[in-house]
CSV table of C-alpha atoms and ligand atoms in Angstrom, one decimal:
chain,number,residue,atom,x,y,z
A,27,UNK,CA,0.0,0.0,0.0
A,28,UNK,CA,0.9,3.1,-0.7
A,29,UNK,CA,2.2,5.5,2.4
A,30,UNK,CA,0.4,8.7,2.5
A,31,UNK,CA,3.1,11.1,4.2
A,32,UNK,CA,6.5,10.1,3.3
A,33,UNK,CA,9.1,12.4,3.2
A,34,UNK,CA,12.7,12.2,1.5
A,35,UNK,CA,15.1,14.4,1.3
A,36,UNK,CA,19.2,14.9,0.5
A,37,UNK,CA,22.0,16.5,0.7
A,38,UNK,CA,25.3,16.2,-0.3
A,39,UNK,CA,28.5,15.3,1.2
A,40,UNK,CA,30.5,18.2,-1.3
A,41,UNK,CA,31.7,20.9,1.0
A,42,UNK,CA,31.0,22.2,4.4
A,43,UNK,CA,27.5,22.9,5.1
A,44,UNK,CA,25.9,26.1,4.7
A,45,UNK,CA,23.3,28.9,6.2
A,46,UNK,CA,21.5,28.0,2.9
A,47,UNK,CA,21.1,24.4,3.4
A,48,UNK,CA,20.1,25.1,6.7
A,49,UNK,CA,17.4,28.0,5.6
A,50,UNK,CA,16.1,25.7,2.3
A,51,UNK,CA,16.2,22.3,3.8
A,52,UNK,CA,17.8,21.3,7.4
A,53,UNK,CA,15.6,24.2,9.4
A,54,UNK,CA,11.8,22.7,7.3
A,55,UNK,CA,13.0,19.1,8.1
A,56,UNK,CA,13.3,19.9,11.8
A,57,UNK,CA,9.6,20.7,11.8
A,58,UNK,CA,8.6,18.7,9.4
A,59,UNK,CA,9.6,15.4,11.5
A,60,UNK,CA,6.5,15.2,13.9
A,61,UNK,CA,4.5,15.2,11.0
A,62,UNK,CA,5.6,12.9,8.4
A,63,UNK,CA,7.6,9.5,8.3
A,64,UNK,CA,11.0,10.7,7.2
A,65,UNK,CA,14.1,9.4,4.8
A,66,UNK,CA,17.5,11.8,5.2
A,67,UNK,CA,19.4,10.6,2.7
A,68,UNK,CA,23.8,11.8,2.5
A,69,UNK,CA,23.4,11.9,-1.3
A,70,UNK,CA,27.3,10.9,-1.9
A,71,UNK,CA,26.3,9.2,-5.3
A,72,UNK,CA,25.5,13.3,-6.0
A,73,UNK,CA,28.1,14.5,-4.7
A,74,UNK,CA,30.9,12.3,-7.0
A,75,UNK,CA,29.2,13.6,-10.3
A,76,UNK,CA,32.0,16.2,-9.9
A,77,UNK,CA,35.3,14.9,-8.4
A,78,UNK,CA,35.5,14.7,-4.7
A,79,UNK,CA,38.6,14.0,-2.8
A,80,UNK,CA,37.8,10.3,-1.1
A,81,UNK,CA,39.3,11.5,2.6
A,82,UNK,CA,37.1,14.3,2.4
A,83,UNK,CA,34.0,13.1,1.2
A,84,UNK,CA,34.1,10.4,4.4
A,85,UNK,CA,34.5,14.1,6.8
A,86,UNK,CA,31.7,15.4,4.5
A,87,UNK,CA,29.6,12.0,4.9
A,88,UNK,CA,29.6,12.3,8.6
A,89,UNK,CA,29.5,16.1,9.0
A,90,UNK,CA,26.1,16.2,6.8
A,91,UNK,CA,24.4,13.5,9.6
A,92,UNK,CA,26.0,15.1,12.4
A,93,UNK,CA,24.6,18.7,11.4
A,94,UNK,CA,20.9,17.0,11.0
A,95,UNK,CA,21.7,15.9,14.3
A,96,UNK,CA,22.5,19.4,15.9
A,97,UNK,CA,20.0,20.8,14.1
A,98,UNK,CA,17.2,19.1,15.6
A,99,UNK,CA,16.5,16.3,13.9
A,100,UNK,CA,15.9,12.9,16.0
A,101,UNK,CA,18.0,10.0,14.7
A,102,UNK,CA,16.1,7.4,16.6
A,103,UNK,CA,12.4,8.5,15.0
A,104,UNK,CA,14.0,9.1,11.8
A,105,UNK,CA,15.9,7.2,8.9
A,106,UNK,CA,19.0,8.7,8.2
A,107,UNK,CA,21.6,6.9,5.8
A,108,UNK,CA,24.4,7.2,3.1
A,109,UNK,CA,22.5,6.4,-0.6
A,110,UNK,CA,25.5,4.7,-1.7
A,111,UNK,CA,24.6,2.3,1.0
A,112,UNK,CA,21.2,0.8,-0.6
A,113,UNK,CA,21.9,-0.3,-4.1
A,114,UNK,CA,17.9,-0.1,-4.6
A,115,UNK,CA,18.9,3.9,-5.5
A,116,UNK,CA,21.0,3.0,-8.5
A,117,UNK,CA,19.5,-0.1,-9.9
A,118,UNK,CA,16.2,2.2,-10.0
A,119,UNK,CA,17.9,5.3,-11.4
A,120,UNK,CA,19.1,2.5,-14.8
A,121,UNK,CA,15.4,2.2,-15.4
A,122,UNK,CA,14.7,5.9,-15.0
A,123,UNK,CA,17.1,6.9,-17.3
A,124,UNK,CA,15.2,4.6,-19.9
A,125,UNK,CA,11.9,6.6,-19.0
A,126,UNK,CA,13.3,10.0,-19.1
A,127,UNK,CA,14.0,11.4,-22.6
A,128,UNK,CA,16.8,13.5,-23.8
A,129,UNK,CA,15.0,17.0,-24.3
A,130,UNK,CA,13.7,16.9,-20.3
A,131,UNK,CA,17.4,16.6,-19.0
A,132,UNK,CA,18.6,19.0,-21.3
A,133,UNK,CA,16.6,21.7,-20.1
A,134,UNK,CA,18.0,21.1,-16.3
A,135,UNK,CA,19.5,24.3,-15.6
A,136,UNK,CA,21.3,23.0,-12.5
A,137,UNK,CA,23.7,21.0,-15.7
A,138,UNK,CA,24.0,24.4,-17.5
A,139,UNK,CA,25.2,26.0,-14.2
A,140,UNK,CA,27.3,23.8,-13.0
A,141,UNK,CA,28.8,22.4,-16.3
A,142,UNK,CA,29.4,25.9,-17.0
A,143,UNK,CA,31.4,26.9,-20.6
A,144,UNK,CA,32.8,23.5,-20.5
A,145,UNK,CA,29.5,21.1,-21.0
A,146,UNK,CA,32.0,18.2,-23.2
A,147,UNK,CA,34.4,18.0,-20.7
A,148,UNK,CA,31.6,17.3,-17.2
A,149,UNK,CA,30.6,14.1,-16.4
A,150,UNK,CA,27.7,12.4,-17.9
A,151,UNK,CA,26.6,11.3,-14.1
A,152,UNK,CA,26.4,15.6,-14.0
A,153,UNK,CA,24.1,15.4,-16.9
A,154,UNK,CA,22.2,12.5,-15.6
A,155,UNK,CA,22.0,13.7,-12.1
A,156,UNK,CA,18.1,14.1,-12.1
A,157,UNK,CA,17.1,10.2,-12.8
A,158,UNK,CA,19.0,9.3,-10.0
A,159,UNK,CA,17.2,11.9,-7.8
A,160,UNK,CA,14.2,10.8,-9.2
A,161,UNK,CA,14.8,7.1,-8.1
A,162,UNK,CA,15.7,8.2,-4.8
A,163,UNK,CA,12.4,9.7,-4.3
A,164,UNK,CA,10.5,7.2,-5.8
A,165,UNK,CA,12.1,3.7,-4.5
A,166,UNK,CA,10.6,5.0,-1.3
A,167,UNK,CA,7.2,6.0,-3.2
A,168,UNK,CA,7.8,9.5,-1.6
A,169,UNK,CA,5.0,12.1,-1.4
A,170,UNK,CA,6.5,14.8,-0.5
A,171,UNK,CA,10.2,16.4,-1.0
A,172,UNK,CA,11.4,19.1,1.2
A,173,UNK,CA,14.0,20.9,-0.6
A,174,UNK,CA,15.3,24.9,-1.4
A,175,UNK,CA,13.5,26.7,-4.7
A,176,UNK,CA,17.0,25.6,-6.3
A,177,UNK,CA,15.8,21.8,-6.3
A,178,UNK,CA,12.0,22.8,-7.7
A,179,UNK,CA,12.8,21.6,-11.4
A,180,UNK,CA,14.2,18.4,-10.5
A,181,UNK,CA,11.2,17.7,-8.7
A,182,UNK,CA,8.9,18.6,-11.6
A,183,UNK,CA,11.3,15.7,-13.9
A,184,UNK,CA,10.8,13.4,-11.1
A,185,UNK,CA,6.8,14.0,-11.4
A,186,UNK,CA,7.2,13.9,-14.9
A,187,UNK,CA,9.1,10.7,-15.1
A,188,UNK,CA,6.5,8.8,-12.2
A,189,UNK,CA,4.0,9.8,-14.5
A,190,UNK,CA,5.2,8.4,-17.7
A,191,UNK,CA,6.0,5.4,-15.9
A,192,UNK,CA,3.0,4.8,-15.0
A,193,UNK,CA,1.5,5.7,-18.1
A,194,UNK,CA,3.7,3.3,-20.0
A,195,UNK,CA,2.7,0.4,-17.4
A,196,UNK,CA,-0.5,1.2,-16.8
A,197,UNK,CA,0.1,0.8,-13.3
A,198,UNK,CA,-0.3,3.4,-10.0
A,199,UNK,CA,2.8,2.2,-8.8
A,200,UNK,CA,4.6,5.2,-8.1
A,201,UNK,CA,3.1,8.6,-6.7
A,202,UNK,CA,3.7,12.1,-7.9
A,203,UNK,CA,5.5,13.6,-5.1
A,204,UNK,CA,5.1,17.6,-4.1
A,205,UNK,CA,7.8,19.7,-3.1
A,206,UNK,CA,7.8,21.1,0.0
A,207,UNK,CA,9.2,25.0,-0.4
A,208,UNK,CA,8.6,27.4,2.3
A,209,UNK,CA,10.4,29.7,4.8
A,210,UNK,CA,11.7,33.2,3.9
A,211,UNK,CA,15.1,32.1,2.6
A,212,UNK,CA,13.9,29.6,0.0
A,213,UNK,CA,16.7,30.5,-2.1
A,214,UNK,CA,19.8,31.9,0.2
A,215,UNK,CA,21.9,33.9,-2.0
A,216,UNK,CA,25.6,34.2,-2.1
A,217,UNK,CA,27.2,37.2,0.2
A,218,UNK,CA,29.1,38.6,-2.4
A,219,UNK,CA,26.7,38.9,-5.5
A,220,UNK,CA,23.3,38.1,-4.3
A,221,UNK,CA,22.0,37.4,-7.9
A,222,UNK,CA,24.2,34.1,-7.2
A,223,UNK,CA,22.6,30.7,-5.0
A,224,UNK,CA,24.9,30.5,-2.0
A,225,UNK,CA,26.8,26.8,-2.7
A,226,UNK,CA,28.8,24.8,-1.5
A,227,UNK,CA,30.7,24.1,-4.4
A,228,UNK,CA,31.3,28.4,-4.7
A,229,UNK,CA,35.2,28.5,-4.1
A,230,UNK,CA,34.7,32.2,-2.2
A,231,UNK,CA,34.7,31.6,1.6
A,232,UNK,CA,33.2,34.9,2.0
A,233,UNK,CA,30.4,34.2,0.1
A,234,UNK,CA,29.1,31.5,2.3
A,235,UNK,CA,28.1,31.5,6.4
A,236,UNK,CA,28.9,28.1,7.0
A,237,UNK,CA,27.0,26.0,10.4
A,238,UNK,CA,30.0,25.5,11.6
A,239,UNK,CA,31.8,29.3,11.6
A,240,UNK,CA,32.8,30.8,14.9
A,241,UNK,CA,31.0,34.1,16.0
A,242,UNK,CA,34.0,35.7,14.8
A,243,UNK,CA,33.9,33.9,11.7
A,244,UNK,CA,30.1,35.2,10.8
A,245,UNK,CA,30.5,38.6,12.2
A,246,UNK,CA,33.3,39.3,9.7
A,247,UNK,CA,31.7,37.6,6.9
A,248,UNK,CA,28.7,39.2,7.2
A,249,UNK,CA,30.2,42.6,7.9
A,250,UNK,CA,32.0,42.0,4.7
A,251,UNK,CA,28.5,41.2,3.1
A,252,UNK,CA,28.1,43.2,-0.5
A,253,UNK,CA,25.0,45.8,-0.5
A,254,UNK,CA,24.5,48.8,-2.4
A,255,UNK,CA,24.9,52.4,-1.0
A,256,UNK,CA,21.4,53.3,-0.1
A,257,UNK,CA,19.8,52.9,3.2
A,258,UNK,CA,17.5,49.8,3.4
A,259,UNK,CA,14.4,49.4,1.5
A,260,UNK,CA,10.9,50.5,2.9
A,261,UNK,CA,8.6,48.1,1.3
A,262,UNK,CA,8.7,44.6,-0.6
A,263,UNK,CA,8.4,46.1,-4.2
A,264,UNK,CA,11.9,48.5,-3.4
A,265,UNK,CA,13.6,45.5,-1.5
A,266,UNK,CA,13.1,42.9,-4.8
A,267,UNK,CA,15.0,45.4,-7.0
A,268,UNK,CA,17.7,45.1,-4.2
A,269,UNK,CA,19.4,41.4,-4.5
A,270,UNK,CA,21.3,41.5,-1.6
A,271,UNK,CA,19.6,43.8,0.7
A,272,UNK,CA,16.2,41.6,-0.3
A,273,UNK,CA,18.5,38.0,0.7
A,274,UNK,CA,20.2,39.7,4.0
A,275,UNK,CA,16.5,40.5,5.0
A,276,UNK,CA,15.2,37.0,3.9
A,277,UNK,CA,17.8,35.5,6.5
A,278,UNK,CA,17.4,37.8,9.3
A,279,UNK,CA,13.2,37.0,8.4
A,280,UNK,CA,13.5,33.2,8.1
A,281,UNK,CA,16.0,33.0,11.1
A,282,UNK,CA,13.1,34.8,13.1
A,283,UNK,CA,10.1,32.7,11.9
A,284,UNK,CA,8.9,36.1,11.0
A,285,UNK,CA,7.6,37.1,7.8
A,286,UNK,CA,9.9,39.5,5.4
A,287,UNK,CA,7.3,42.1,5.7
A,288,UNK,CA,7.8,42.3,9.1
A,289,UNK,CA,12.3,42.4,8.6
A,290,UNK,CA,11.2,45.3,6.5
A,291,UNK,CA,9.0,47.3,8.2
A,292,UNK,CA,11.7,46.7,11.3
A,293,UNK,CA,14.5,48.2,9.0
A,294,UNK,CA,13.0,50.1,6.7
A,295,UNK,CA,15.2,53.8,6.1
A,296,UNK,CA,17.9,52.5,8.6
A,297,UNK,CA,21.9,52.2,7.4
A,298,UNK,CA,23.4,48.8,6.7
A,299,UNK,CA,26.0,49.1,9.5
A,300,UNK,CA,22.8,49.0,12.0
A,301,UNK,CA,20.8,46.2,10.6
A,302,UNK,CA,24.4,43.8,10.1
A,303,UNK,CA,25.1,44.6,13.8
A,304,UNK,CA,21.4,42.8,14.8
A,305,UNK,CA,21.7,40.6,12.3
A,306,UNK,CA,25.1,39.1,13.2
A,307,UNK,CA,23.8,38.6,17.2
A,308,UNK,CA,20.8,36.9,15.5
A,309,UNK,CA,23.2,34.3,13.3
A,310,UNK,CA,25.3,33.9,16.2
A,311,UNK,CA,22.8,33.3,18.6
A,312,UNK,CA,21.0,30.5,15.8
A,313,UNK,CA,23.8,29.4,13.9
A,314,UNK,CA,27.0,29.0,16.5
A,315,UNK,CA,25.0,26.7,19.1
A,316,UNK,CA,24.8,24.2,16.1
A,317,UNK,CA,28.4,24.8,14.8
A,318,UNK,CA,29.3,23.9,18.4
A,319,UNK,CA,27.3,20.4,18.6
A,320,UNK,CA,28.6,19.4,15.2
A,321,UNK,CA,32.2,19.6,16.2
A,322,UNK,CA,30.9,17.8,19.3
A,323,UNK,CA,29.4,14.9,17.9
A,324,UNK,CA,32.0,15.0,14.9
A,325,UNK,CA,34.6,13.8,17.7
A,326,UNK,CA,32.5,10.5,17.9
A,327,UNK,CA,32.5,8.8,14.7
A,328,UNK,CA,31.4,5.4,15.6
A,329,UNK,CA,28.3,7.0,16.8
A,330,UNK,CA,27.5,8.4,13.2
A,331,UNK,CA,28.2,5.4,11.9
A,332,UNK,CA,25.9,3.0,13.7
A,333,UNK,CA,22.7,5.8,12.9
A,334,UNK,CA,23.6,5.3,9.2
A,335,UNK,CA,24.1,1.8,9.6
A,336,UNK,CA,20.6,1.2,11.5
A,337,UNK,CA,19.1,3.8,9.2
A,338,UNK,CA,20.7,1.9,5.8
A,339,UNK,CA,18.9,-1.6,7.1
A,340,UNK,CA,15.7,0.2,7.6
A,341,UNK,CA,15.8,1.9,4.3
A,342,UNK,CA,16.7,-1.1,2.5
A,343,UNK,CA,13.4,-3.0,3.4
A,344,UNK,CA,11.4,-0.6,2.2
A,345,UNK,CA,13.3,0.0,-1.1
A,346,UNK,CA,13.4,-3.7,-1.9
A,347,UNK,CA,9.8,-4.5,-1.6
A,348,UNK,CA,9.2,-1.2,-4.4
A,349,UNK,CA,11.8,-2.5,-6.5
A,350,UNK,CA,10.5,-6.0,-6.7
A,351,UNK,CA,7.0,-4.2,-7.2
A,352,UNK,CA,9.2,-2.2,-10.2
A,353,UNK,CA,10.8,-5.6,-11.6
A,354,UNK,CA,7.0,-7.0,-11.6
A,355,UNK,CA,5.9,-4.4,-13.5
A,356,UNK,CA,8.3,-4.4,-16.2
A,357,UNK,CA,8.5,-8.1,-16.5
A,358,UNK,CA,11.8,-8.9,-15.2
A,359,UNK,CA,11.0,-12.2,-14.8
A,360,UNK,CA,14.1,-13.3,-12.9
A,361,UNK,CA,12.7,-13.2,-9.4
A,362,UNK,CA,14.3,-12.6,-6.3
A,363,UNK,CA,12.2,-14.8,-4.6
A,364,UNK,CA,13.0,-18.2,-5.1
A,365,UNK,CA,10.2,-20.2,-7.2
B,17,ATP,P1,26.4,21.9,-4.4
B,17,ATP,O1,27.0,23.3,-4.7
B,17,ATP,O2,27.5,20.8,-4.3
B,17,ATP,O3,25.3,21.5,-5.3
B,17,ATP,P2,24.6,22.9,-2.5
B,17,ATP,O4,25.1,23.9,-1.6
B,17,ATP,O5,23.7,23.2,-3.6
B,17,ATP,O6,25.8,22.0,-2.9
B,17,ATP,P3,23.0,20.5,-2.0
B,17,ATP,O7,23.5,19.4,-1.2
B,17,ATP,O8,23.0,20.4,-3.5
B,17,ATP,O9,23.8,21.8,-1.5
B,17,ATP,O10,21.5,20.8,-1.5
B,17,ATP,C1,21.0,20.3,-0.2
B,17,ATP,C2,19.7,21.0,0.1
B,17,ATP,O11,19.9,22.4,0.3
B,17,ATP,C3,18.7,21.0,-1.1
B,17,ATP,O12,17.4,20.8,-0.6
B,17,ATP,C4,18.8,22.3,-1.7
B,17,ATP,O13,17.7,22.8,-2.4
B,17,ATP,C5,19.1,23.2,-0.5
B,17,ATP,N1,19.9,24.4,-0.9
B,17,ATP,C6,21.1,24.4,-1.4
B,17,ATP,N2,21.6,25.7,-1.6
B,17,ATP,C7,20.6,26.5,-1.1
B,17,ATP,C8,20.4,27.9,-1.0
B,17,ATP,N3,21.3,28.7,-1.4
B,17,ATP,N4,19.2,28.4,-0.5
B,17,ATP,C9,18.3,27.5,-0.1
B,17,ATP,N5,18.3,26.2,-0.2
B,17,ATP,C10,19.5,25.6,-0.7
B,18,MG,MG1,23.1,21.8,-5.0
């Protein structure tokens, strides 16, 4: 049967975490927990589409749990695992990229960003990135996918390729999942230009507050923070003509559970240097206590291990009964039951 609230969700072991990851993703799946049953997937088979040193994508692997951990989010309620750890993921992903076609992954602008100039030279897994998404949503028959505005076309492909599957199988196997998109920082942009997505993958440390930055560390970075010369906006239609006055209010407004509406009318005809003061205690005050229990819990490594290892076995039963379900449907007839 199919589940009615299932949530899954990744992120990648490519870099140090950041406030946007947070803001986008880590902060909704905190609340988000009570409510649904929950996969958090380490998506490391992501995270290789572009080269990764191996010492540091194990750091990376661990860091990623150990922030959802500080953060908030219970590792004993909820399944949290590395993807490369159920096969299911991959074996599905094959038959996705038999369902997709050519002309929906070439309109992926997440390819064109990050393949940049060079598109012969990345790698076709970079290219090819959105079937395997799409598999691990679905081997889990997923209904909903918390994720930042950044992820919102992937998650349109991954409706689009449930749908043709079951179109082409006549079957209600696998459910179109919705993305879950909300918060005031739904797209947290970089410090320096704030017409750019703050990444991990950005090689400017300034650009990006990261969880685990000392108070030193943010207050600098975001004193450093690019804005324009005026004073700060007094209403929503001024502040979206401002990209990176509109994103510093979006944090301070998200990190407050407060609307934006409300950052502005707070700020509205006041210098920079006055709102980056408040802002700063407010990151410090969010963002540090987290920093802290990450370095914490990063000191005991056998602990994130056996939480990926107890979330892997529990992942793996449910992706193996969908991809039997899968194998059914397409008339694999080698069974993995015996006869
Ligand atoms: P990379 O640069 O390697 O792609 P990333 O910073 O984009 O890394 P991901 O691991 O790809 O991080 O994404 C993890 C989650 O964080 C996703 O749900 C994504 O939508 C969200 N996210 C990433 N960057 C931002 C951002 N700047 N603002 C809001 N959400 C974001
Ligand atoms: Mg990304």
């Amino acid at each position: 049967m199919r589940p009615s609230n299932r949530i899954l969700s990744g992120i990648q072991p490519s870099g140090d975490l950041h406030l946007g990851n947070y803001l986008g993703a880590i902060k909704n799946f905190v609340s988000l927990q009570h409510t649904y049953e929950c996969f958090f997937c380490v998506v490391d088979l992501h995270a290789i589409t572009v080269w990764q040193n191996p010492k540091l994508l194990t750091k990376q692997t661990h860091e990623v749990i150990a922030a959802l951990i500080a953060s908030g989010i219970d590792p004993t309620k909820n399944i949290l695992f590395a993807q490369s750890a159920v096969p299911h993921h991959t074996q599905l992903a094959w038959i996705f990229s038999c369902v997709a076609r050519m002309g929906w992954l070439n309109r992926m602008t997440q390819f064109k960003d990050k393949a940049g100039k060079d598109k012969e030279n990345a790698s076709v897994g970079l290219f090819s990135y959105p079937t395997l998404m799409a598999a691990d949503i679905l081997i889990y028959l997923a209904t909903h996918v918390p994720v930042g505005e950044d992820q919102k076309q992937h998650l349109e492909l991954t409706r689009d390729i449930a749908q043709k599957f079951n179109n082409d199988f006549k079957t209600d196997l696998f459910p179109l999942p919705e993305p879950l998109i909300f918060g005031e920082a739904t797209r947290v942009m970089s410090l320096r230009n704030g017409t750019k997505k703050m990444s991990k993958s950005d090689p400017s440390g300034y650009s990006l507050i990261m969880l685990n930055d000392s108070s030193d560390q943010i207050s600098q970075k975001i004193k450093k923070a690019k804005t324009d010369s005026m004073s700060l906006p007094s209403n929503l239609k001024e502040a979206l003509q401002r990209p990176e006055a509109l994103n510093l209010l979006s944090i301070f407004a998200a990190l407050n559970d407060a609307s934006i509406d409300i950052a502005i009318n707070q700020y509205a005809g006041k210098e920079f240097s006055y709102f980056k003061k408040d802002l700063i205690d407010l990151l410090v005050n969010k963002i540090e206590p987290i920093g802290l229990e990450i370095n914490k819990l990063m000191t005991d490594k056998s602990y994130l291990d056996k939480i990926m290892f107890k979330g892997k076995d529990r992942a793996i039963v449910v992706a193996d009964s969908v991809l039997s379900s899968v194998y059914e449907t397409i008339g694999f007839k080698i069974s993995q039951k015996s006869p």
